[in-house]
């Protein structure tokens, strides 16, 4: 469902697979006499910034059935929040972005949302490639509670 460059939230995959893959790519290019620069980004707040409209478009691009899109849209339309300060609570407001931490579908939806980043990096045709395989970007998420 998502790029093989995404290792989080997949059965039979995990942090050790991501670390192994990055390590092997670096070793491959260093053994060939190249310098490899590594950039690590912490997207820990990305779950809270995921735009619902952009997600719907990405799901439509993947030919997600309309009835599934309707369920997801309805689910998100029911997402409300408020601010509590001491014993005082604000009015509830609709969340226009974010997926629920700990939600069963949240990791899958986030994986679909972020997968275009892998495709974008691959299209630039820069960075580490082994044959036709893009090895310039690896994604791993471990925010499972």
Short mmCIF file of N, CA, C and O in Angstrom, two decimals:
data_model
loop_
_atom_site.label_atom_id
_atom_site.label_comp_id
_atom_site.label_asym_id
_atom_site.label_seq_id
_atom_site.Cartn_x
_atom_site.Cartn_y
_atom_site.Cartn_z
N UNK A 1 0.82 -1.19 0.00
CA UNK A 1 0.00 0.00 0.00
C UNK A 1 0.86 1.26 0.00
O UNK A 1 0.48 2.27 -0.56
N UNK A 2 2.03 1.21 0.64
CA UNK A 2 2.94 2.34 0.63
C UNK A 2 4.29 1.87 0.10
O UNK A 2 4.53 0.69 -0.08
N UNK A 3 5.16 2.81 -0.12
CA UNK A 3 6.48 2.54 -0.67
C UNK A 3 7.25 1.54 0.21
O UNK A 3 7.12 1.55 1.44
N UNK A 4 8.08 0.72 -0.42
CA UNK A 4 8.93 -0.17 0.39
C UNK A 4 9.96 0.62 1.21
O UNK A 4 10.60 0.05 2.08
N UNK A 5 10.09 1.91 0.94
CA UNK A 5 11.00 2.74 1.73
C UNK A 5 10.39 3.16 3.06
O UNK A 5 11.04 3.81 3.86
N UNK A 6 9.12 2.83 3.29
CA UNK A 6 8.47 3.08 4.58
C UNK A 6 8.51 1.79 5.39
O UNK A 6 8.03 0.76 4.95
N UNK A 7 9.05 1.87 6.58
CA UNK A 7 9.21 0.68 7.41
C UNK A 7 8.29 0.64 8.61
O UNK A 7 8.13 -0.39 9.23
N UNK A 8 7.70 1.75 8.99
CA UNK A 8 6.86 1.77 10.18
C UNK A 8 5.46 1.27 9.90
O UNK A 8 4.95 1.37 8.79
N UNK A 9 4.85 0.71 10.91
CA UNK A 9 3.46 0.27 10.88
C UNK A 9 3.19 -0.80 9.83
O UNK A 9 2.11 -0.87 9.26
N UNK A 10 4.18 -1.63 9.53
CA UNK A 10 3.99 -2.72 8.57
C UNK A 10 4.32 -4.03 9.25
O UNK A 10 5.33 -4.13 9.97
N UNK A 11 3.51 -5.02 8.98
CA UNK A 11 3.75 -6.34 9.54
C UNK A 11 5.06 -6.90 9.01
O UNK A 11 5.35 -6.81 7.82
N UNK A 12 5.86 -7.46 9.89
CA UNK A 12 7.14 -8.04 9.51
C UNK A 12 8.22 -7.01 9.23
O UNK A 12 9.23 -7.33 8.63
N UNK A 13 7.98 -5.77 9.62
CA UNK A 13 8.95 -4.70 9.39
C UNK A 13 9.08 -3.92 10.68
O UNK A 13 8.25 -4.02 11.57
N UNK A 14 10.12 -3.15 10.78
CA UNK A 14 10.27 -2.35 11.99
C UNK A 14 11.56 -1.57 11.97
O UNK A 14 12.24 -1.47 10.94
N UNK A 15 11.91 -1.05 13.11
CA UNK A 15 13.08 -0.20 13.25
C UNK A 15 14.35 -0.92 12.82
O UNK A 15 15.18 -0.34 12.12
N UNK A 16 14.50 -2.19 13.19
CA UNK A 16 15.71 -2.92 12.82
C UNK A 16 15.86 -3.05 11.30
O UNK A 16 16.96 -2.98 10.76
N UNK A 17 14.75 -3.20 10.58
CA UNK A 17 14.80 -3.27 9.12
C UNK A 17 15.22 -1.92 8.53
O UNK A 17 15.99 -1.87 7.57
N UNK A 18 14.69 -0.84 9.08
CA UNK A 18 15.03 0.49 8.59
C UNK A 18 16.51 0.79 8.83
O UNK A 18 17.21 1.25 7.92
N UNK A 19 16.99 0.51 10.04
CA UNK A 19 18.40 0.75 10.37
C UNK A 19 19.30 -0.10 9.49
O UNK A 19 20.30 0.38 8.95
N UNK A 20 18.96 -1.36 9.32
CA UNK A 20 19.74 -2.27 8.47
C UNK A 20 19.82 -1.73 7.04
O UNK A 20 20.89 -1.71 6.43
N UNK A 21 18.69 -1.29 6.50
CA UNK A 21 18.64 -0.80 5.12
C UNK A 21 19.51 0.44 4.94
O UNK A 21 20.30 0.52 3.99
N UNK A 22 19.37 1.40 5.84
CA UNK A 22 20.18 2.61 5.76
C UNK A 22 21.66 2.26 5.88
O UNK A 22 22.50 2.75 5.10
N UNK A 23 21.97 1.40 6.82
CA UNK A 23 23.37 1.01 7.03
C UNK A 23 23.96 0.35 5.79
O UNK A 23 25.08 0.65 5.38
N UNK A 24 23.22 -0.56 5.16
CA UNK A 24 23.70 -1.25 3.97
C UNK A 24 23.89 -0.29 2.79
O UNK A 24 24.84 -0.42 2.02
N UNK A 25 22.99 0.67 2.64
CA UNK A 25 23.13 1.66 1.57
C UNK A 25 24.39 2.49 1.80
O UNK A 25 25.20 2.69 0.88
N UNK A 26 24.59 2.97 3.02
CA UNK A 26 25.78 3.76 3.33
C UNK A 26 27.04 2.93 3.09
O UNK A 26 27.99 3.40 2.44
N UNK A 27 27.07 1.70 3.57
CA UNK A 27 28.23 0.82 3.37
C UNK A 27 28.51 0.60 1.88
O UNK A 27 29.66 0.59 1.46
N UNK A 28 27.45 0.42 1.09
CA UNK A 28 27.59 0.19 -0.35
C UNK A 28 28.29 1.36 -1.02
O UNK A 28 29.24 1.17 -1.81
N UNK A 29 27.86 2.58 -0.73
CA UNK A 29 28.43 3.75 -1.38
C UNK A 29 29.80 4.11 -0.83
O UNK A 29 30.68 4.54 -1.58
N UNK A 30 30.03 3.92 0.46
CA UNK A 30 31.35 4.17 1.05
C UNK A 30 32.37 3.18 0.48
O UNK A 30 33.49 3.56 0.14
N UNK A 31 31.97 1.92 0.35
CA UNK A 31 32.86 0.91 -0.24
C UNK A 31 33.22 1.26 -1.68
O UNK A 31 34.32 0.93 -2.15
N UNK A 32 32.35 1.96 -2.37
CA UNK A 32 32.62 2.41 -3.73
C UNK A 32 33.39 3.71 -3.80
O UNK A 32 33.59 4.27 -4.88
N UNK A 33 33.81 4.25 -2.66
CA UNK A 33 34.61 5.47 -2.62
C UNK A 33 33.82 6.76 -2.54
O UNK A 33 34.39 7.84 -2.66
N UNK A 34 32.53 6.66 -2.32
CA UNK A 34 31.70 7.87 -2.23
C UNK A 34 31.57 8.34 -0.79
O UNK A 34 31.73 7.58 0.15
N UNK A 35 31.26 9.62 -0.67
CA UNK A 35 30.90 10.18 0.62
C UNK A 35 29.38 10.17 0.70
O UNK A 35 28.70 10.52 -0.25
N UNK A 36 28.86 9.76 1.83
CA UNK A 36 27.41 9.72 2.02
C UNK A 36 27.04 10.68 3.14
O UNK A 36 27.58 10.60 4.24
N UNK A 37 26.16 11.62 2.83
CA UNK A 37 25.64 12.53 3.84
C UNK A 37 24.26 12.05 4.25
O UNK A 37 23.44 11.74 3.39
N UNK A 38 24.01 12.01 5.53
CA UNK A 38 22.74 11.53 6.05
C UNK A 38 22.04 12.67 6.78
O UNK A 38 22.65 13.38 7.57
N UNK A 39 20.78 12.84 6.49
CA UNK A 39 19.95 13.85 7.16
C UNK A 39 18.80 13.13 7.83
O UNK A 39 18.10 12.35 7.20
N UNK A 40 18.61 13.37 9.10
CA UNK A 40 17.52 12.74 9.85
C UNK A 40 16.54 13.83 10.26
O UNK A 40 16.93 14.87 10.80
N UNK A 41 15.26 13.59 10.01
CA UNK A 41 14.21 14.54 10.38
C UNK A 41 13.27 13.90 11.38
O UNK A 41 12.87 12.75 11.20
N UNK A 42 12.91 14.64 12.39
CA UNK A 42 11.94 14.17 13.37
C UNK A 42 10.58 14.74 13.00
O UNK A 42 10.36 15.94 13.10
N UNK A 43 9.70 13.88 12.53
CA UNK A 43 8.35 14.31 12.14
C UNK A 43 7.34 14.00 13.24
O UNK A 43 6.20 13.66 12.97
N UNK A 44 7.77 14.12 14.49
CA UNK A 44 6.92 13.71 15.61
C UNK A 44 5.61 14.48 15.68
O UNK A 44 4.63 13.98 16.20
N UNK A 45 5.57 15.68 15.17
CA UNK A 45 4.34 16.47 15.20
C UNK A 45 3.52 16.33 13.92
O UNK A 45 2.48 16.96 13.78
N UNK A 46 3.99 15.53 12.98
CA UNK A 46 3.34 15.42 11.67
C UNK A 46 1.93 14.84 11.77
O UNK A 46 1.06 15.22 10.99
N UNK A 47 1.70 13.92 12.70
CA UNK A 47 0.35 13.36 12.87
C UNK A 47 -0.65 14.48 13.15
O UNK A 47 -1.77 14.44 12.69
N UNK A 48 -0.21 15.47 13.90
CA UNK A 48 -1.08 16.57 14.29
C UNK A 48 -1.25 17.65 13.23
O UNK A 48 -2.01 18.58 13.42
N UNK A 49 -0.55 17.53 12.13
CA UNK A 49 -0.62 18.55 11.08
C UNK A 49 -1.15 18.01 9.76
O UNK A 49 -1.20 18.73 8.77
N UNK A 50 -1.53 16.76 9.72
CA UNK A 50 -1.98 16.15 8.47
C UNK A 50 -3.29 16.78 8.02
O UNK A 50 -4.28 16.74 8.73
N UNK A 51 -3.29 17.37 6.84
CA UNK A 51 -4.46 18.06 6.29
C UNK A 51 -5.46 17.04 5.75
O UNK A 51 -5.13 16.22 4.90
N UNK A 52 -6.69 17.10 6.24
CA UNK A 52 -7.72 16.14 5.83
C UNK A 52 -8.03 16.23 4.34
O UNK A 52 -8.14 15.21 3.66
N UNK A 53 -8.14 17.43 3.81
CA UNK A 53 -8.46 17.59 2.38
C UNK A 53 -7.37 16.99 1.51
O UNK A 53 -7.66 16.34 0.50
N UNK A 54 -6.12 17.21 1.88
CA UNK A 54 -5.01 16.63 1.12
C UNK A 54 -5.05 15.11 1.19
O UNK A 54 -4.78 14.42 0.20
N UNK A 55 -5.39 14.58 2.36
CA UNK A 55 -5.51 13.12 2.49
C UNK A 55 -6.60 12.58 1.58
O UNK A 55 -6.41 11.56 0.91
N UNK A 56 -7.76 13.25 1.54
CA UNK A 56 -8.85 12.79 0.67
C UNK A 56 -8.39 12.73 -0.78
O UNK A 56 -8.69 11.78 -1.50
N UNK A 57 -7.65 13.74 -1.22
CA UNK A 57 -7.15 13.75 -2.60
C UNK A 57 -6.18 12.59 -2.85
O UNK A 57 -6.24 11.94 -3.89
N UNK A 58 -5.33 12.33 -1.88
CA UNK A 58 -4.39 11.22 -2.03
C UNK A 58 -5.12 9.88 -2.06
O UNK A 58 -4.75 8.98 -2.82
N UNK A 59 -6.16 9.75 -1.26
CA UNK A 59 -6.95 8.51 -1.27
C UNK A 59 -7.70 8.37 -2.60
O UNK A 59 -7.80 7.26 -3.15
N UNK A 60 -8.20 9.47 -3.14
CA UNK A 60 -8.87 9.43 -4.44
C UNK A 60 -7.89 9.04 -5.54
O UNK A 60 -8.23 8.25 -6.43
N UNK A 61 -6.66 9.56 -5.47
CA UNK A 61 -5.63 9.21 -6.45
C UNK A 61 -5.32 7.71 -6.43
O UNK A 61 -4.88 7.15 -7.42
N UNK A 62 -5.55 7.09 -5.27
CA UNK A 62 -5.31 5.65 -5.14
C UNK A 62 -6.57 4.83 -5.42
O UNK A 62 -6.62 3.65 -5.10
N UNK A 63 -7.58 5.48 -5.98
CA UNK A 63 -8.85 4.82 -6.35
C UNK A 63 -9.55 4.17 -5.16
O UNK A 63 -10.12 3.09 -5.28
N UNK A 64 -9.50 4.84 -4.02
CA UNK A 64 -10.22 4.36 -2.85
C UNK A 64 -11.72 4.45 -3.13
O UNK A 64 -12.19 5.48 -3.61
N UNK A 65 -12.47 3.38 -2.86
CA UNK A 65 -13.91 3.41 -3.12
C UNK A 65 -14.60 4.56 -2.39
O UNK A 65 -14.23 4.92 -1.27
N UNK A 66 -15.61 5.12 -3.04
CA UNK A 66 -16.33 6.29 -2.52
C UNK A 66 -16.92 6.01 -1.14
O UNK A 66 -16.87 6.87 -0.26
N UNK A 67 -17.47 4.81 -0.92
CA UNK A 67 -18.07 4.54 0.38
C UNK A 67 -17.02 4.54 1.50
O UNK A 67 -17.32 4.95 2.62
N UNK A 68 -15.79 4.15 1.20
CA UNK A 68 -14.71 4.21 2.20
C UNK A 68 -14.33 5.67 2.45
O UNK A 68 -14.14 6.09 3.59
N UNK A 69 -14.24 6.45 1.37
CA UNK A 69 -13.95 7.89 1.52
C UNK A 69 -15.01 8.57 2.38
O UNK A 69 -14.68 9.40 3.24
N UNK A 70 -16.26 8.22 2.15
CA UNK A 70 -17.35 8.81 2.95
C UNK A 70 -17.23 8.46 4.42
O UNK A 70 -17.47 9.30 5.28
N UNK A 71 -16.87 7.23 4.72
CA UNK A 71 -16.70 6.82 6.11
C UNK A 71 -15.56 7.60 6.76
O UNK A 71 -15.70 8.12 7.88
N UNK A 72 -14.45 7.72 6.05
CA UNK A 72 -13.30 8.45 6.59
C UNK A 72 -13.64 9.93 6.78
O UNK A 72 -13.32 10.53 7.80
N UNK A 73 -14.31 10.50 5.79
CA UNK A 73 -14.70 11.91 5.89
C UNK A 73 -15.66 12.12 7.07
O UNK A 73 -15.53 13.08 7.84
N UNK A 74 -16.60 11.23 7.24
CA UNK A 74 -17.53 11.31 8.37
C UNK A 74 -16.78 11.16 9.69
O UNK A 74 -17.04 11.89 10.65
N UNK A 75 -15.86 10.23 9.74
CA UNK A 75 -15.06 9.99 10.94
C UNK A 75 -14.29 11.26 11.32
O UNK A 75 -14.31 11.69 12.48
N UNK A 76 -13.65 11.90 10.33
CA UNK A 76 -12.90 13.12 10.61
C UNK A 76 -13.82 14.28 10.98
O UNK A 76 -13.45 15.14 11.77
N UNK A 77 -15.01 14.32 10.40
CA UNK A 77 -15.93 15.43 10.72
C UNK A 77 -16.41 15.37 12.16
O UNK A 77 -16.88 16.37 12.71
N UNK A 78 -16.28 14.21 12.79
CA UNK A 78 -16.69 14.06 14.19
C UNK A 78 -15.56 14.34 15.17
O UNK A 78 -15.77 14.28 16.38
N UNK A 79 -14.36 14.62 14.65
CA UNK A 79 -13.21 14.88 15.51
C UNK A 79 -13.32 16.29 16.10
O UNK A 79 -13.30 17.28 15.37
N UNK A 80 -13.45 16.33 17.39
CA UNK A 80 -13.58 17.60 18.11
C UNK A 80 -12.52 17.65 19.20
O UNK A 80 -12.03 16.62 19.65
N UNK A 81 -12.20 18.85 19.61
CA UNK A 81 -11.23 19.02 20.68
C UNK A 81 -11.58 20.27 21.48
O UNK A 81 -12.40 21.09 21.05
N UNK A 82 -10.94 20.41 22.61
CA UNK A 82 -11.07 21.61 23.42
C UNK A 82 -9.78 21.78 24.21
O UNK A 82 -8.93 20.89 24.22
N UNK A 83 -9.65 22.91 24.83
CA UNK A 83 -8.48 23.19 25.64
C UNK A 83 -8.91 23.24 27.10
O UNK A 83 -9.90 23.88 27.43
N UNK A 84 -8.16 22.53 27.93
CA UNK A 84 -8.45 22.55 29.36
C UNK A 84 -7.28 23.22 30.07
O UNK A 84 -6.13 22.84 29.89
N UNK A 85 -7.59 24.23 30.84
CA UNK A 85 -6.58 24.94 31.60
C UNK A 85 -7.05 24.96 33.04
O UNK A 85 -8.01 25.64 33.38
N UNK A 86 -6.36 24.18 33.87
CA UNK A 86 -6.81 24.02 35.24
C UNK A 86 -8.15 23.29 35.23
O UNK A 86 -8.27 22.20 34.72
N UNK A 87 -9.18 23.93 35.77
CA UNK A 87 -10.51 23.32 35.78
C UNK A 87 -11.44 23.95 34.74
O UNK A 87 -12.62 23.64 34.69
N UNK A 88 -10.90 24.84 33.90
CA UNK A 88 -11.71 25.54 32.91
C UNK A 88 -11.49 24.91 31.53
O UNK A 88 -10.37 24.64 31.14
N UNK A 89 -12.62 24.66 30.83
CA UNK A 89 -12.54 24.08 29.49
C UNK A 89 -13.08 25.08 28.46
O UNK A 89 -14.08 25.76 28.72
N UNK A 90 -12.43 25.13 27.32
CA UNK A 90 -12.88 25.99 26.22
C UNK A 90 -14.07 25.34 25.52
O UNK A 90 -14.44 24.20 25.82
N UNK A 91 -14.62 26.06 24.57
CA UNK A 91 -15.65 25.48 23.70
C UNK A 91 -15.00 24.43 22.82
O UNK A 91 -13.81 24.53 22.49
N UNK A 92 -15.76 23.44 22.41
CA UNK A 92 -15.25 22.43 21.49
C UNK A 92 -15.17 23.02 20.08
O UNK A 92 -15.98 23.85 19.70
N UNK A 93 -14.17 22.57 19.34
CA UNK A 93 -13.99 23.02 17.96
C UNK A 93 -13.63 21.82 17.09
O UNK A 93 -13.08 20.84 17.57
N UNK A 94 -13.99 21.92 15.81
CA UNK A 94 -13.73 20.84 14.87
C UNK A 94 -12.26 20.86 14.46
O UNK A 94 -11.68 21.91 14.22
N UNK A 95 -11.67 19.68 14.41
CA UNK A 95 -10.28 19.57 13.95
C UNK A 95 -10.27 19.45 12.43
O UNK A 95 -10.89 18.56 11.86
N UNK A 96 -9.58 20.35 11.78
CA UNK A 96 -9.50 20.35 10.31
C UNK A 96 -8.25 19.61 9.83
O UNK A 96 -8.06 19.40 8.64
N UNK A 97 -7.39 19.25 10.76
CA UNK A 97 -6.16 18.55 10.44
C UNK A 97 -5.90 17.55 11.56
O UNK A 97 -6.55 17.59 12.60
N UNK A 98 -4.97 16.65 11.32
CA UNK A 98 -4.52 15.67 12.31
C UNK A 98 -5.26 14.34 12.20
O UNK A 98 -6.37 14.27 11.70
N UNK A 99 -4.58 13.33 12.65
CA UNK A 99 -5.19 12.03 12.86
C UNK A 99 -5.03 11.70 14.33
O UNK A 99 -4.13 12.19 14.99
N UNK A 100 -5.91 10.87 14.82
CA UNK A 100 -5.91 10.56 16.25
C UNK A 100 -4.71 9.69 16.61
O UNK A 100 -4.46 8.67 15.98
N UNK A 101 -3.99 10.10 17.64
CA UNK A 101 -2.92 9.27 18.17
C UNK A 101 -3.55 8.00 18.73
O UNK A 101 -4.53 8.06 19.45
N UNK A 102 -3.02 6.87 18.35
CA UNK A 102 -3.55 5.60 18.84
C UNK A 102 -4.73 5.09 18.05
O UNK A 102 -5.23 4.00 18.34
N UNK A 103 -5.20 5.83 17.05
CA UNK A 103 -6.31 5.36 16.21
C UNK A 103 -5.86 4.20 15.34
O UNK A 103 -4.74 4.18 14.85
N UNK A 104 -6.74 3.23 15.14
CA UNK A 104 -6.40 2.03 14.38
C UNK A 104 -6.02 2.37 12.94
O UNK A 104 -5.06 1.83 12.39
N UNK A 105 -6.75 3.28 12.31
CA UNK A 105 -6.46 3.66 10.93
C UNK A 105 -5.40 4.75 10.80
O UNK A 105 -4.88 4.97 9.71
N UNK A 106 -5.09 5.43 11.87
CA UNK A 106 -4.18 6.57 11.80
C UNK A 106 -2.84 6.25 11.16
O UNK A 106 -2.39 6.99 10.28
N UNK A 107 -2.15 5.19 11.55
CA UNK A 107 -0.86 4.89 10.91
C UNK A 107 -0.99 4.61 9.41
O UNK A 107 -0.15 5.04 8.63
N UNK A 108 -2.04 3.93 9.02
CA UNK A 108 -2.24 3.62 7.60
C UNK A 108 -2.50 4.91 6.83
O UNK A 108 -1.89 5.15 5.77
N UNK A 109 -3.38 5.75 7.34
CA UNK A 109 -3.69 7.00 6.67
C UNK A 109 -2.48 7.92 6.62
O UNK A 109 -2.22 8.57 5.61
N UNK A 110 -1.71 7.96 7.69
CA UNK A 110 -0.52 8.79 7.70
C UNK A 110 0.51 8.26 6.70
O UNK A 110 1.16 9.04 6.00
N UNK A 111 0.65 6.94 6.61
CA UNK A 111 1.57 6.34 5.63
C UNK A 111 1.20 6.72 4.21
O UNK A 111 2.07 7.03 3.39
N UNK A 112 -0.09 6.70 3.91
CA UNK A 112 -0.56 7.10 2.58
C UNK A 112 -0.28 8.59 2.36
O UNK A 112 0.18 9.01 1.29
N UNK A 113 -0.53 9.38 3.38
CA UNK A 113 -0.34 10.84 3.30
C UNK A 113 1.12 11.20 3.00
O UNK A 113 1.41 12.04 2.17
N UNK A 114 2.05 10.55 3.67
CA UNK A 114 3.47 10.90 3.57
C UNK A 114 4.17 10.19 2.41
O UNK A 114 5.27 10.56 2.02
N UNK A 115 3.53 9.19 1.82
CA UNK A 115 4.17 8.39 0.78
C UNK A 115 4.57 9.20 -0.44
O UNK A 115 5.54 8.86 -1.12
N UNK A 116 3.87 10.27 -0.74
CA UNK A 116 4.24 11.11 -1.88
C UNK A 116 5.62 11.73 -1.71
O UNK A 116 6.27 12.07 -2.70
N UNK A 117 6.07 11.86 -0.47
CA UNK A 117 7.41 12.39 -0.22
C UNK A 117 8.46 11.45 -0.81
O UNK A 117 9.42 11.89 -1.44
N UNK A 118 8.28 10.15 -0.64
CA UNK A 118 9.19 9.16 -1.22
C UNK A 118 9.18 9.27 -2.74
O UNK A 118 10.24 9.28 -3.39
N UNK A 119 8.00 9.38 -3.32
CA UNK A 119 7.88 9.49 -4.77
C UNK A 119 8.54 10.77 -5.28
O UNK A 119 9.20 10.77 -6.33
N UNK A 120 8.39 11.86 -4.55
CA UNK A 120 8.98 13.13 -4.94
C UNK A 120 10.51 13.04 -4.94
O UNK A 120 11.17 13.49 -5.88
N UNK A 121 11.08 12.46 -3.89
CA UNK A 121 12.53 12.29 -3.81
C UNK A 121 13.01 11.40 -4.96
O UNK A 121 14.02 11.68 -5.61
N UNK A 122 12.29 10.33 -5.23
CA UNK A 122 12.67 9.42 -6.31
C UNK A 122 12.64 10.13 -7.67
O UNK A 122 13.53 9.94 -8.50
N UNK A 123 11.64 10.99 -7.89
CA UNK A 123 11.51 11.70 -9.17
C UNK A 123 12.65 12.69 -9.42
O UNK A 123 12.96 13.01 -10.55
N UNK A 124 13.26 13.20 -8.34
CA UNK A 124 14.35 14.17 -8.52
C UNK A 124 15.57 13.51 -9.14
O UNK A 124 16.45 14.19 -9.65
N UNK A 125 15.63 12.18 -9.06
CA UNK A 125 16.73 11.40 -9.63
C UNK A 125 18.08 11.84 -9.07
O UNK A 125 19.08 11.87 -9.77
N UNK A 126 18.08 12.23 -7.80
CA UNK A 126 19.32 12.59 -7.11
C UNK A 126 19.47 11.70 -5.89
O UNK A 126 18.54 11.02 -5.48
N UNK A 127 20.62 11.74 -5.31
CA UNK A 127 20.84 10.95 -4.10
C UNK A 127 21.23 9.52 -4.44
O UNK A 127 21.58 9.20 -5.57
N UNK A 128 21.15 8.68 -3.46
CA UNK A 128 21.60 7.30 -3.59
C UNK A 128 20.58 6.45 -4.34
O UNK A 128 19.42 6.37 -3.96
N UNK A 129 21.07 5.83 -5.41
CA UNK A 129 20.26 4.85 -6.16
C UNK A 129 21.12 3.63 -6.37
O UNK A 129 22.30 3.73 -6.67
N UNK A 130 20.51 2.49 -6.20
CA UNK A 130 21.18 1.23 -6.52
C UNK A 130 20.36 0.62 -7.64
O UNK A 130 19.23 0.18 -7.42
N UNK A 131 20.93 0.65 -8.84
CA UNK A 131 20.16 0.26 -10.02
C UNK A 131 19.04 1.27 -10.21
O UNK A 131 19.26 2.46 -10.27
N UNK A 132 17.82 0.78 -10.30
CA UNK A 132 16.66 1.67 -10.43
C UNK A 132 15.99 1.92 -9.08
O UNK A 132 15.03 2.67 -8.99
N UNK A 133 16.51 1.30 -8.02
CA UNK A 133 15.91 1.41 -6.69
C UNK A 133 16.34 2.69 -5.99
O UNK A 133 17.54 2.97 -5.85
N UNK A 134 15.37 3.49 -5.59
CA UNK A 134 15.63 4.72 -4.84
C UNK A 134 16.03 4.34 -3.41
O UNK A 134 15.25 3.73 -2.68
N UNK A 135 17.23 4.70 -3.03
CA UNK A 135 17.68 4.46 -1.66
C UNK A 135 18.08 5.78 -1.00
O UNK A 135 18.91 5.81 -0.11
N UNK A 136 17.48 6.86 -1.50
CA UNK A 136 17.82 8.19 -1.00
C UNK A 136 16.93 8.62 0.16
O UNK A 136 17.18 9.64 0.78
N UNK A 137 15.88 7.85 0.44
CA UNK A 137 14.97 8.24 1.52
C UNK A 137 14.40 6.98 2.17
O UNK A 137 14.02 6.02 1.49
N UNK A 138 14.39 6.99 3.48
CA UNK A 138 13.79 5.91 4.26
C UNK A 138 12.91 6.56 5.33
O UNK A 138 13.31 7.55 5.95
N UNK A 139 11.74 6.00 5.53
CA UNK A 139 10.82 6.53 6.53
C UNK A 139 10.52 5.44 7.56
O UNK A 139 10.26 4.29 7.19
N UNK A 140 10.54 5.85 8.81
CA UNK A 140 10.19 4.92 9.87
C UNK A 140 9.39 5.66 10.93
O UNK A 140 9.77 6.74 11.37
N UNK A 141 8.29 5.09 11.33
CA UNK A 141 7.46 5.67 12.39
C UNK A 141 7.23 4.59 13.44
O UNK A 141 6.98 3.44 13.13
N UNK A 142 7.35 4.99 14.69
CA UNK A 142 7.19 4.01 15.77
C UNK A 142 6.27 4.53 16.87
O UNK A 142 6.40 4.20 18.02
N UNK A 143 5.31 5.33 16.49
CA UNK A 143 4.45 5.97 17.47
C UNK A 143 3.28 5.08 17.86
O UNK A 143 2.14 5.52 17.90
N UNK A 144 3.56 3.81 18.14
CA UNK A 144 2.51 2.88 18.54
C UNK A 144 2.51 2.78 20.06
O UNK A 144 3.54 2.60 20.68
N UNK A 145 1.34 2.90 20.63
CA UNK A 145 1.24 2.82 22.10
C UNK A 145 0.65 1.50 22.50
O UNK A 145 -0.21 0.98 21.93
#
